[in-house]
């Protein structure tokens, strides 16, 4: 009797394991592609540096225009 229960348990565990493997394989196909991690491009670094420099420099003051003479 114990041997029969062990065989059934092993069969059920194997079946459920296979079902889970199949479901996970189907889900894996729908995942987004893996992100590629690479160092930033040199052009990106220059652009970022230019933006940072532009923010640090104060804008030149414009001279006020004189009101038109009538």
Coordinates of C-alpha atoms in Angstrom, one line a residue:
X1 CA 0.0 0.0 0.0
X2 CA 2.8 2.4 0.9
X3 CA 4.6 1.5 -2.3
X4 CA 1.5 2.4 -4.3
X5 CA 1.2 5.8 -2.6
X6 CA 4.8 6.6 -3.3
X7 CA 4.5 5.7 -6.9
X8 CA 1.4 7.8 -7.3
X9 CA 3.1 10.7 -5.5
X10 CA 6.1 10.5 -7.8
X11 CA 3.9 10.3 -10.8
X12 CA 1.9 13.4 -9.8
X13 CA 5.0 15.4 -8.9
X14 CA 6.5 14.5 -12.3
X15 CA 3.4 15.5 -14.1
X16 CA 3.0 18.8 -12.3
X17 CA 6.7 19.6 -12.8
X18 CA 6.3 19.0 -16.6
X19 CA 3.2 21.2 -16.7
X20 CA 5.0 24.0 -14.9
X21 CA 8.0 23.7 -17.2
X22 CA 5.7 23.9 -20.3
X23 CA 3.9 27.0 -18.9
X24 CA 7.1 28.8 -18.0
X25 CA 8.5 28.0 -21.5
X26 CA 5.5 29.6 -23.1
X27 CA 5.7 32.7 -20.9
X28 CA 9.4 33.1 -21.5
X29 CA 8.8 33.5 -25.3
X30 CA 6.6 36.6 -24.5
X31 CA 9.2 38.3 -22.4
X32 CA 10.8 41.6 -23.5
X33 CA 14.3 41.3 -24.9
X34 CA 17.1 41.4 -22.4
X35 CA 18.5 44.9 -21.9
X36 CA 22.0 45.3 -23.3
X37 CA 24.4 47.0 -20.9
X38 CA 27.2 48.8 -22.7
X39 CA 29.2 51.8 -21.8
X40 CA 27.8 55.2 -22.9
X41 CA 28.9 56.4 -26.3
X42 CA 31.4 59.2 -26.6
X43 CA 28.9 61.4 -28.3
X44 CA 26.5 61.0 -25.4
X45 CA 29.2 62.1 -23.0
X46 CA 30.0 65.2 -25.0
X47 CA 26.3 66.1 -25.3
X48 CA 25.8 65.7 -21.5
X49 CA 28.9 67.8 -20.8
X50 CA 27.7 70.6 -23.1
X51 CA 24.3 70.6 -21.4
X52 CA 25.9 70.7 -18.0
X53 CA 28.1 73.6 -19.0
X54 CA 25.2 75.5 -20.5
X55 CA 23.3 75.2 -17.3
X56 CA 26.2 76.5 -15.2
X57 CA 26.9 79.6 -17.2
X58 CA 24.5 82.5 -16.5
X59 CA 22.7 83.9 -19.5
X60 CA 24.1 87.2 -20.8
X61 CA 22.1 90.2 -19.6
X62 CA 20.4 92.0 -22.4
X63 CA 20.4 95.8 -22.5
X64 CA 17.0 97.4 -22.0
X65 CA 15.8 99.2 -25.1
X66 CA 15.1 102.9 -24.8
X67 CA 11.5 103.8 -25.2
X68 CA 10.7 105.3 -28.6
X69 CA 10.9 109.1 -28.7
X70 CA 7.7 110.8 -29.9

